[in-house]
CSV table of N, CA and C in Angstrom, one decimal:
chain,number,residue,atom,x,y,z
V,1,UNK,N,12.4,0.9,28.2
V,1,UNK,CA,12.2,-0.2,27.3
V,1,UNK,C,10.8,-0.3,26.8
V,2,UNK,N,9.8,-0.2,27.7
V,2,UNK,CA,8.4,-0.3,27.4
V,2,UNK,C,8.0,0.8,26.5
V,3,UNK,N,8.6,2.0,26.7
V,3,UNK,CA,8.2,3.2,25.9
V,3,UNK,C,8.6,3.0,24.4
V,4,UNK,N,9.7,2.2,24.2
V,4,UNK,CA,10.1,1.9,22.8
V,4,UNK,C,9.1,1.0,22.1
V,5,UNK,N,8.6,0.1,22.8
V,5,UNK,CA,7.6,-0.8,22.3
V,5,UNK,C,6.3,-0.1,21.9
V,6,UNK,N,5.9,0.8,22.8
V,6,UNK,CA,4.7,1.6,22.6
V,6,UNK,C,4.9,2.5,21.4
V,7,UNK,N,6.1,3.1,21.2
V,7,UNK,CA,6.4,3.9,20.1
V,7,UNK,C,6.4,3.1,18.8
V,8,UNK,N,6.9,1.9,18.8
V,8,UNK,CA,6.9,1.0,17.6
V,8,UNK,C,5.5,0.7,17.2
V,9,UNK,N,4.7,0.3,18.2
V,9,UNK,CA,3.3,0.0,17.9
V,9,UNK,C,2.5,1.2,17.3
V,10,UNK,N,2.7,2.4,17.9
V,10,UNK,CA,2.1,3.6,17.4
V,10,UNK,C,2.5,3.8,16.0
V,11,UNK,N,3.8,3.7,15.7
V,11,UNK,CA,4.4,3.9,14.4
V,11,UNK,C,3.8,2.9,13.4
V,12,UNK,N,3.6,1.7,13.8
V,12,UNK,CA,3.0,0.7,12.9
V,12,UNK,C,1.6,1.0,12.6
V,13,UNK,N,0.8,1.4,13.6
V,13,UNK,CA,-0.6,1.8,13.4
V,13,UNK,C,-0.7,3.0,12.5
V,14,UNK,N,0.1,4.0,12.6
V,14,UNK,CA,0.1,5.1,11.7
V,14,UNK,C,0.5,4.7,10.3
V,15,UNK,N,1.5,3.8,10.2
V,15,UNK,CA,1.9,3.4,8.8
V,15,UNK,C,0.7,2.6,8.2
V,16,UNK,N,0.0,1.7,9.0
V,16,UNK,CA,-1.1,1.0,8.4
V,16,UNK,C,-2.2,1.9,8.0
V,17,UNK,N,-2.5,2.9,8.8
V,17,UNK,CA,-3.6,3.9,8.5
V,17,UNK,C,-3.2,4.6,7.2
V,18,UNK,N,-2.0,5.0,7.0
V,18,UNK,CA,-1.5,5.7,5.8
V,18,UNK,C,-1.6,4.8,4.6
V,19,UNK,N,-1.2,3.5,4.8
V,19,UNK,CA,-1.3,2.6,3.7
V,19,UNK,C,-2.7,2.4,3.3
V,20,UNK,N,-3.7,2.3,4.2
V,20,UNK,CA,-5.1,2.1,3.9
V,20,UNK,C,-5.6,3.3,3.1
V,21,UNK,N,-5.2,4.5,3.5
V,21,UNK,CA,-5.6,5.7,2.8
V,21,UNK,C,-5.1,5.7,1.4
V,22,UNK,N,-3.8,5.3,1.2
V,22,UNK,CA,-3.2,5.3,-0.1
V,22,UNK,C,-3.9,4.3,-1.0
V,23,UNK,N,-4.1,3.1,-0.5
V,23,UNK,CA,-4.7,2.0,-1.3
V,23,UNK,C,-6.1,2.4,-1.7
V,24,UNK,N,-6.9,3.0,-0.7
V,24,UNK,CA,-8.3,3.4,-1.1
V,24,UNK,C,-8.4,4.5,-2.1
V,25,UNK,N,-7.5,5.5,-2.0
V,25,UNK,CA,-7.6,6.7,-2.9
V,25,UNK,C,-6.9,6.4,-4.2
V,26,UNK,N,-6.0,5.4,-4.3
V,26,UNK,CA,-5.4,5.1,-5.5
V,26,UNK,C,-6.0,3.9,-6.3
V,27,UNK,N,-7.0,3.2,-5.7
V,27,UNK,CA,-7.6,2.1,-6.3
V,27,UNK,C,-8.4,2.5,-7.5
V,28,UNK,N,-8.4,1.7,-8.5
V,28,UNK,CA,-9.1,2.0,-9.8
V,28,UNK,C,-10.6,2.1,-9.5
V,29,UNK,N,-11.2,3.2,-10.0
V,29,UNK,CA,-12.6,3.4,-9.8
V,29,UNK,C,-13.0,4.0,-8.5
V,30,UNK,N,-12.0,4.5,-7.7
V,30,UNK,CA,-12.3,5.1,-6.5
V,30,UNK,C,-12.2,6.6,-6.6
V,31,UNK,N,-13.1,7.3,-6.0
V,31,UNK,CA,-13.2,8.8,-6.0
V,31,UNK,C,-13.4,9.3,-4.6
V,32,UNK,N,-12.6,10.3,-4.2
V,32,UNK,CA,-12.8,10.9,-2.9
V,32,UNK,C,-14.1,11.6,-2.8
V,33,UNK,N,-14.8,11.3,-1.8
V,33,UNK,CA,-16.2,11.8,-1.6
V,33,UNK,C,-16.5,11.8,-0.1
V,34,UNK,N,-17.1,12.9,0.3
V,34,UNK,CA,-17.6,13.0,1.8
V,34,UNK,C,-19.1,12.8,1.9
V,35,UNK,N,-19.5,12.2,3.0
V,35,UNK,CA,-20.9,11.9,3.2
V,35,UNK,C,-21.4,12.5,4.5
V,36,UNK,N,-22.6,13.0,4.5
V,36,UNK,CA,-23.2,13.5,5.7
V,36,UNK,C,-24.7,13.1,5.8
V,37,UNK,N,-25.1,12.4,6.8
V,37,UNK,CA,-26.5,12.0,6.9
V,37,UNK,C,-27.4,13.2,7.1
V,38,UNK,N,-28.6,13.1,6.6
V,38,UNK,CA,-29.7,14.1,6.8
V,38,UNK,C,-30.9,13.5,7.5
V,39,UNK,N,-31.8,14.1,8.1
V,39,UNK,CA,-31.6,15.5,8.7
V,39,UNK,C,-30.7,15.5,9.9
V,40,UNK,N,-30.5,16.6,10.4
V,40,UNK,CA,-29.6,16.7,11.6
V,40,UNK,C,-28.2,17.1,11.2
V,41,UNK,N,-27.8,16.7,10.0
V,41,UNK,CA,-26.5,17.1,9.4
V,41,UNK,C,-25.3,16.9,10.4
V,42,UNK,N,-25.1,15.8,10.9
V,42,UNK,CA,-23.9,15.6,11.7
V,42,UNK,C,-22.7,15.9,10.9
V,43,UNK,N,-21.6,15.7,11.4
V,43,UNK,CA,-20.4,16.1,10.7
V,43,UNK,C,-20.1,15.3,9.4
V,44,UNK,N,-19.4,15.9,8.5
V,44,UNK,CA,-19.0,15.3,7.3
V,44,UNK,C,-18.0,14.2,7.6
V,45,UNK,N,-18.1,13.0,6.9
V,45,UNK,CA,-17.2,11.9,7.0
V,45,UNK,C,-16.5,11.7,5.7
V,46,UNK,N,-15.2,11.7,5.7
V,46,UNK,CA,-14.4,11.6,4.5
V,46,UNK,C,-14.2,10.1,4.1
V,47,UNK,N,-14.4,9.9,2.8
V,47,UNK,CA,-14.3,8.5,2.3
V,47,UNK,C,-14.1,8.5,0.8
V,48,UNK,N,-14.2,7.3,0.2
V,48,UNK,CA,-14.2,7.2,-1.2
V,48,UNK,C,-15.4,6.5,-1.7
V,49,UNK,N,-15.8,6.8,-2.9
V,49,UNK,CA,-16.9,6.0,-3.5
V,49,UNK,C,-16.3,5.2,-4.6
V,50,UNK,N,-17.0,4.0,-4.8
V,50,UNK,CA,-16.6,3.1,-5.9
V,50,UNK,C,-17.9,2.8,-6.6
V,51,UNK,N,-17.8,2.8,-8.0
V,51,UNK,CA,-19.0,2.4,-8.8
V,51,UNK,C,-18.9,1.0,-9.1
V,52,UNK,N,-19.9,0.2,-8.8
V,52,UNK,CA,-19.9,-1.2,-9.0
V,52,UNK,C,-21.3,-1.8,-9.2
V,53,UNK,N,-21.5,-2.4,-10.4
V,53,UNK,CA,-22.7,-3.1,-10.7
V,53,UNK,C,-24.0,-2.4,-10.3
V,54,UNK,N,-24.2,-1.2,-10.8
V,54,UNK,CA,-25.4,-0.5,-10.6
V,54,UNK,C,-25.6,0.1,-9.2
V,55,UNK,N,-24.5,0.1,-8.4
V,55,UNK,CA,-24.6,0.7,-7.1
V,55,UNK,C,-23.3,1.5,-6.8
V,56,UNK,N,-23.4,2.3,-5.8
V,56,UNK,CA,-22.3,3.2,-5.4
V,56,UNK,C,-21.9,2.7,-4.0
V,57,UNK,N,-20.7,2.4,-3.8
V,57,UNK,CA,-20.2,1.9,-2.5
V,57,UNK,C,-19.3,3.0,-1.8
V,58,UNK,N,-19.8,3.4,-0.6
V,58,UNK,CA,-19.0,4.5,0.1
V,58,UNK,C,-18.2,3.8,1.2
V,59,UNK,N,-16.9,4.0,1.2
V,59,UNK,CA,-16.0,3.4,2.1
V,59,UNK,C,-15.3,4.5,2.9
V,60,UNK,N,-15.4,4.5,4.2
V,60,UNK,CA,-14.7,5.6,5.0
V,60,UNK,C,-13.2,5.5,4.8
V,61,UNK,N,-12.5,6.6,4.8
V,61,UNK,CA,-11.1,6.7,4.7
V,61,UNK,C,-10.4,6.2,5.9
V,62,UNK,N,-11.0,6.4,7.1
V,62,UNK,CA,-10.4,6.0,8.3
V,62,UNK,C,-11.3,4.9,8.9
V,63,UNK,N,-10.7,3.8,9.2
V,63,UNK,CA,-11.5,2.7,9.7
V,63,UNK,C,-10.7,1.4,9.7
V,64,UNK,N,-11.3,0.4,10.3
V,64,UNK,CA,-10.5,-0.9,10.4
V,64,UNK,C,-10.8,-1.8,9.2
V,65,UNK,N,-12.1,-1.9,8.8
V,65,UNK,CA,-12.5,-2.8,7.8
V,65,UNK,C,-12.5,-2.1,6.4
V,66,UNK,N,-12.1,-2.8,5.4
V,66,UNK,CA,-12.1,-2.2,4.0
V,66,UNK,C,-13.4,-2.4,3.3
V,67,UNK,N,-14.4,-2.7,4.0
V,67,UNK,CA,-15.7,-2.9,3.3
V,67,UNK,C,-16.5,-1.6,3.3
V,68,UNK,N,-17.5,-1.5,2.4
V,68,UNK,CA,-18.3,-0.3,2.3
V,68,UNK,C,-19.2,-0.1,3.5
V,69,UNK,N,-19.4,1.1,4.0
V,69,UNK,CA,-20.3,1.3,5.1
V,69,UNK,C,-21.7,1.7,4.6
V,70,UNK,N,-21.7,2.1,3.3
V,70,UNK,CA,-23.0,2.4,2.7
V,70,UNK,C,-23.0,2.0,1.3
V,71,UNK,N,-24.0,1.3,0.9
V,71,UNK,CA,-24.2,0.9,-0.5
V,71,UNK,C,-25.5,1.5,-1.0
V,72,UNK,N,-25.4,2.3,-2.1
V,72,UNK,CA,-26.5,3.1,-2.6
V,72,UNK,C,-26.8,2.6,-4.0
V,73,UNK,N,-28.0,2.0,-4.2
V,73,UNK,CA,-28.3,1.5,-5.5
V,73,UNK,C,-28.7,2.7,-6.5
V,74,UNK,N,-28.2,2.6,-7.7
V,74,UNK,CA,-28.5,3.6,-8.7
V,74,UNK,C,-30.0,3.7,-8.9
V,75,UNK,N,-30.7,2.6,-8.9
V,75,UNK,CA,-32.1,2.6,-9.1
V,75,UNK,C,-32.8,3.1,-7.9
V,76,UNK,N,-33.6,4.2,-8.0
V,76,UNK,CA,-34.2,4.8,-6.9
V,76,UNK,C,-33.5,5.9,-6.2
V,77,UNK,N,-32.2,6.2,-6.7
V,77,UNK,CA,-31.5,7.3,-6.1
V,77,UNK,C,-32.0,8.6,-6.7
V,78,UNK,N,-32.3,9.5,-5.8
V,78,UNK,CA,-32.9,10.8,-6.2
V,78,UNK,C,-31.9,11.9,-5.7
V,79,UNK,N,-31.5,12.8,-6.6
V,79,UNK,CA,-30.7,13.9,-6.3
V,79,UNK,C,-31.7,15.1,-6.3
V,80,UNK,N,-31.9,15.7,-5.2
V,80,UNK,CA,-32.9,16.8,-5.1
V,80,UNK,C,-32.4,18.2,-5.0
V,81,UNK,N,-31.1,18.3,-4.8
V,81,UNK,CA,-30.5,19.7,-4.7
V,81,UNK,C,-29.0,19.6,-4.7
V,82,UNK,N,-28.5,20.8,-5.0
V,82,UNK,CA,-27.0,20.9,-5.1
V,82,UNK,C,-26.6,22.3,-4.6
V,83,UNK,N,-25.5,22.4,-3.9
V,83,UNK,CA,-25.0,23.6,-3.4
V,83,UNK,C,-23.5,23.6,-3.2
V,84,UNK,N,-22.8,24.7,-3.2
V,84,UNK,CA,-21.4,24.8,-2.9
V,84,UNK,C,-21.2,24.8,-1.4
V,85,UNK,N,-20.1,24.1,-1.0
V,85,UNK,CA,-19.8,24.0,0.4
V,85,UNK,C,-19.3,25.4,0.8
V,86,UNK,N,-19.8,26.0,1.9
V,86,UNK,CA,-19.4,27.3,2.3
V,86,UNK,C,-18.2,27.4,3.2
V,87,UNK,N,-17.8,28.6,3.4
V,87,UNK,CA,-16.6,28.9,4.3
V,87,UNK,C,-17.0,28.4,5.7
V,88,UNK,N,-16.0,27.8,6.4
V,88,UNK,CA,-16.2,27.3,7.8
V,88,UNK,C,-16.9,26.0,7.9
V,89,UNK,N,-17.5,25.5,6.8
V,89,UNK,CA,-18.1,24.2,6.8
V,89,UNK,C,-17.0,23.2,6.6
V,90,UNK,N,-16.9,22.2,7.4
V,90,UNK,CA,-15.9,21.2,7.3
V,90,UNK,C,-14.5,21.8,7.4
V,91,UNK,N,-14.4,22.8,8.3
V,91,UNK,CA,-13.1,23.5,8.6
V,91,UNK,C,-12.4,24.0,7.4
V,92,UNK,N,-13.2,24.4,6.3
V,92,UNK,CA,-12.6,25.0,5.1
V,92,UNK,C,-11.9,24.0,4.2
V,93,UNK,N,-11.9,22.7,4.6
V,93,UNK,CA,-11.2,21.7,3.8
V,93,UNK,C,-11.9,21.5,2.5
V,94,UNK,N,-13.2,21.6,2.5
V,94,UNK,CA,-14.0,21.3,1.3
V,94,UNK,C,-14.5,22.5,0.5
V,95,UNK,N,-14.0,23.7,0.9
V,95,UNK,CA,-14.5,24.9,0.3
V,95,UNK,C,-14.5,24.8,-1.2
V,96,UNK,N,-15.6,25.2,-1.8
V,96,UNK,CA,-15.6,25.2,-3.3
V,96,UNK,C,-16.1,23.9,-3.9
V,97,UNK,N,-16.2,22.9,-3.0
V,97,UNK,CA,-16.7,21.6,-3.4
V,97,UNK,C,-18.2,21.6,-3.5
V,98,UNK,N,-18.8,20.8,-4.3
V,98,UNK,CA,-20.3,20.7,-4.5
V,98,UNK,C,-20.9,19.6,-3.6
V,99,UNK,N,-21.9,20.0,-2.9
V,99,UNK,CA,-22.7,19.0,-2.1
V,99,UNK,C,-24.0,18.7,-2.8
V,100,UNK,N,-24.3,17.4,-2.9
V,100,UNK,CA,-25.6,17.0,-3.5
V,100,UNK,C,-26.5,16.4,-2.4
V,101,UNK,N,-27.7,16.9,-2.4
V,101,UNK,CA,-28.7,16.4,-1.4
V,101,UNK,C,-29.3,15.2,-2.1
V,102,UNK,N,-29.2,14.0,-1.5
V,102,UNK,CA,-29.7,12.8,-2.2
V,102,UNK,C,-30.7,12.0,-1.2
V,103,UNK,N,-31.5,11.2,-1.8
V,103,UNK,CA,-32.2,10.2,-1.0
V,103,UNK,C,-32.3,8.9,-1.8
V,104,UNK,N,-32.4,7.9,-1.0
V,104,UNK,CA,-32.5,6.5,-1.6
V,104,UNK,C,-33.4,5.7,-0.6
V,105,UNK,N,-34.6,5.4,-1.0
V,105,UNK,CA,-35.5,4.8,-0.1
V,105,UNK,C,-35.9,5.8,1.0
V,106,UNK,N,-35.7,5.4,2.2
V,106,UNK,CA,-36.0,6.2,3.3
V,106,UNK,C,-34.8,7.0,3.8
V,107,UNK,N,-33.7,6.7,3.2
V,107,UNK,CA,-32.4,7.4,3.7
V,107,UNK,C,-32.2,8.7,2.9
V,108,UNK,N,-31.8,9.7,3.7
V,108,UNK,CA,-31.5,11.0,3.1
V,108,UNK,C,-30.0,11.4,3.5
V,109,UNK,N,-29.2,11.9,2.6
V,109,UNK,CA,-27.9,12.2,2.9
V,109,UNK,C,-27.3,13.2,1.9
V,110,UNK,N,-26.2,13.7,2.2
V,110,UNK,CA,-25.5,14.6,1.3
V,110,UNK,C,-24.2,14.0,0.9
V,111,UNK,N,-23.8,14.1,-0.4
V,111,UNK,CA,-22.5,13.7,-0.9
V,111,UNK,C,-21.8,15.0,-1.4
V,112,UNK,N,-20.5,15.1,-0.9
V,112,UNK,CA,-19.7,16.3,-1.3
V,112,UNK,C,-18.5,15.8,-2.1
V,113,UNK,N,-18.3,16.4,-3.3
V,113,UNK,CA,-17.2,16.0,-4.2
V,113,UNK,C,-16.8,17.1,-5.0
V,114,UNK,N,-15.6,17.0,-5.5
V,114,UNK,CA,-15.0,18.0,-6.4
V,114,UNK,C,-15.6,17.9,-7.8
V,115,UNK,N,-15.2,18.9,-8.7
V,115,UNK,CA,-15.8,19.0,-10.0
V,115,UNK,C,-15.6,17.7,-10.8
V,116,UNK,N,-14.5,17.2,-10.9
V,116,UNK,CA,-14.3,16.0,-11.7
V,116,UNK,C,-15.1,14.8,-11.2
V,117,UNK,N,-15.1,14.6,-9.9
V,117,UNK,CA,-15.9,13.5,-9.3
V,117,UNK,C,-17.3,13.7,-9.6
V,118,UNK,N,-17.8,15.0,-9.5
V,118,UNK,CA,-19.2,15.3,-9.7
V,118,UNK,C,-19.6,15.0,-11.2
V,119,UNK,N,-18.7,15.3,-12.1
V,119,UNK,CA,-19.0,15.0,-13.5
V,119,UNK,C,-19.1,13.5,-13.7
V,120,UNK,N,-18.2,12.7,-13.1
V,120,UNK,CA,-18.3,11.3,-13.2
V,120,UNK,C,-19.6,10.7,-12.6
V,121,UNK,N,-20.0,11.3,-11.4
V,121,UNK,CA,-21.2,10.9,-10.7
V,121,UNK,C,-22.4,11.1,-11.6
V,122,UNK,N,-22.5,12.3,-12.2
V,122,UNK,CA,-23.7,12.6,-13.0
V,122,UNK,C,-23.7,11.7,-14.2
V,123,UNK,N,-22.6,11.4,-14.8
V,123,UNK,CA,-22.5,10.5,-16.0
V,123,UNK,C,-22.9,9.1,-15.6
V,124,UNK,N,-22.5,8.7,-14.4
V,124,UNK,CA,-22.9,7.4,-13.9
V,124,UNK,C,-24.4,7.3,-13.7
V,125,UNK,N,-25.0,8.4,-13.1
V,125,UNK,CA,-26.4,8.4,-12.9
V,125,UNK,C,-27.2,8.3,-14.2
V,126,UNK,N,-26.7,9.1,-15.2
V,126,UNK,CA,-27.4,9.2,-16.5
V,126,UNK,C,-27.2,8.0,-17.4
V,127,UNK,N,-26.2,7.1,-17.1
V,127,UNK,CA,-25.9,6.0,-17.9
V,127,UNK,C,-26.6,4.7,-17.5
V,128,UNK,N,-27.7,4.8,-16.9
V,128,UNK,CA,-28.4,3.6,-16.5
V,128,UNK,C,-28.8,2.8,-17.7
V,129,UNK,N,-28.8,1.5,-17.6
V,129,UNK,CA,-29.1,0.7,-18.8
V,129,UNK,C,-30.6,0.9,-19.2
V,130,UNK,N,-30.9,0.7,-20.5
V,130,UNK,CA,-32.3,0.9,-20.9
V,130,UNK,C,-33.3,0.1,-20.1
V,131,UNK,N,-34.4,0.7,-19.8
V,131,UNK,CA,-35.4,0.0,-19.0
V,131,UNK,C,-35.3,0.3,-17.5
V,132,UNK,N,-34.1,0.8,-17.1
V,132,UNK,CA,-34.0,1.1,-15.6
V,132,UNK,C,-34.7,2.4,-15.3
V,133,UNK,N,-35.3,2.4,-14.2
V,133,UNK,CA,-36.1,3.6,-13.7
V,133,UNK,C,-35.2,4.5,-12.9
V,134,UNK,N,-34.9,5.7,-13.3
V,134,UNK,CA,-34.1,6.6,-12.6
V,134,UNK,C,-35.0,7.8,-12.1
V,135,UNK,N,-34.9,8.2,-10.9
V,135,UNK,CA,-35.5,9.4,-10.4
V,135,UNK,C,-34.5,10.4,-10.1
V,136,UNK,N,-34.5,11.4,-11.0
V,136,UNK,CA,-33.6,12.6,-10.8
V,136,UNK,C,-34.4,13.8,-10.7
V,137,UNK,N,-34.5,14.5,-9.6
V,137,UNK,CA,-35.3,15.7,-9.4
V,137,UNK,C,-34.6,16.9,-10.0
């Protein structure tokens, strides 16, 4: 009897996790994007980015809270390099995806995204309102 309750709870948790992933990836203005802090390059973390009011909000795909873990202001965001994700990096899941080396203030990180998301990101960076100061290396 107890095993049935445990199975039901596990099934509900899996269903909630899948619902969260579905809602985040299907929400308007959300784009799948991985993030990795620099230096040290810990593992890639999968999430979505949302463009909102001059900032980029990164929300992890797996987590309890639906709030962004990282908010990156467009003003002061510097993209200093770009490279293709290689074989074996991120278990081959992101192969062919572009990684951008970025910094914002004292924070350095990489963002990895597909071609369409990258095009939107570059357009967002370049579409700063007149008078805004953008640093793009």
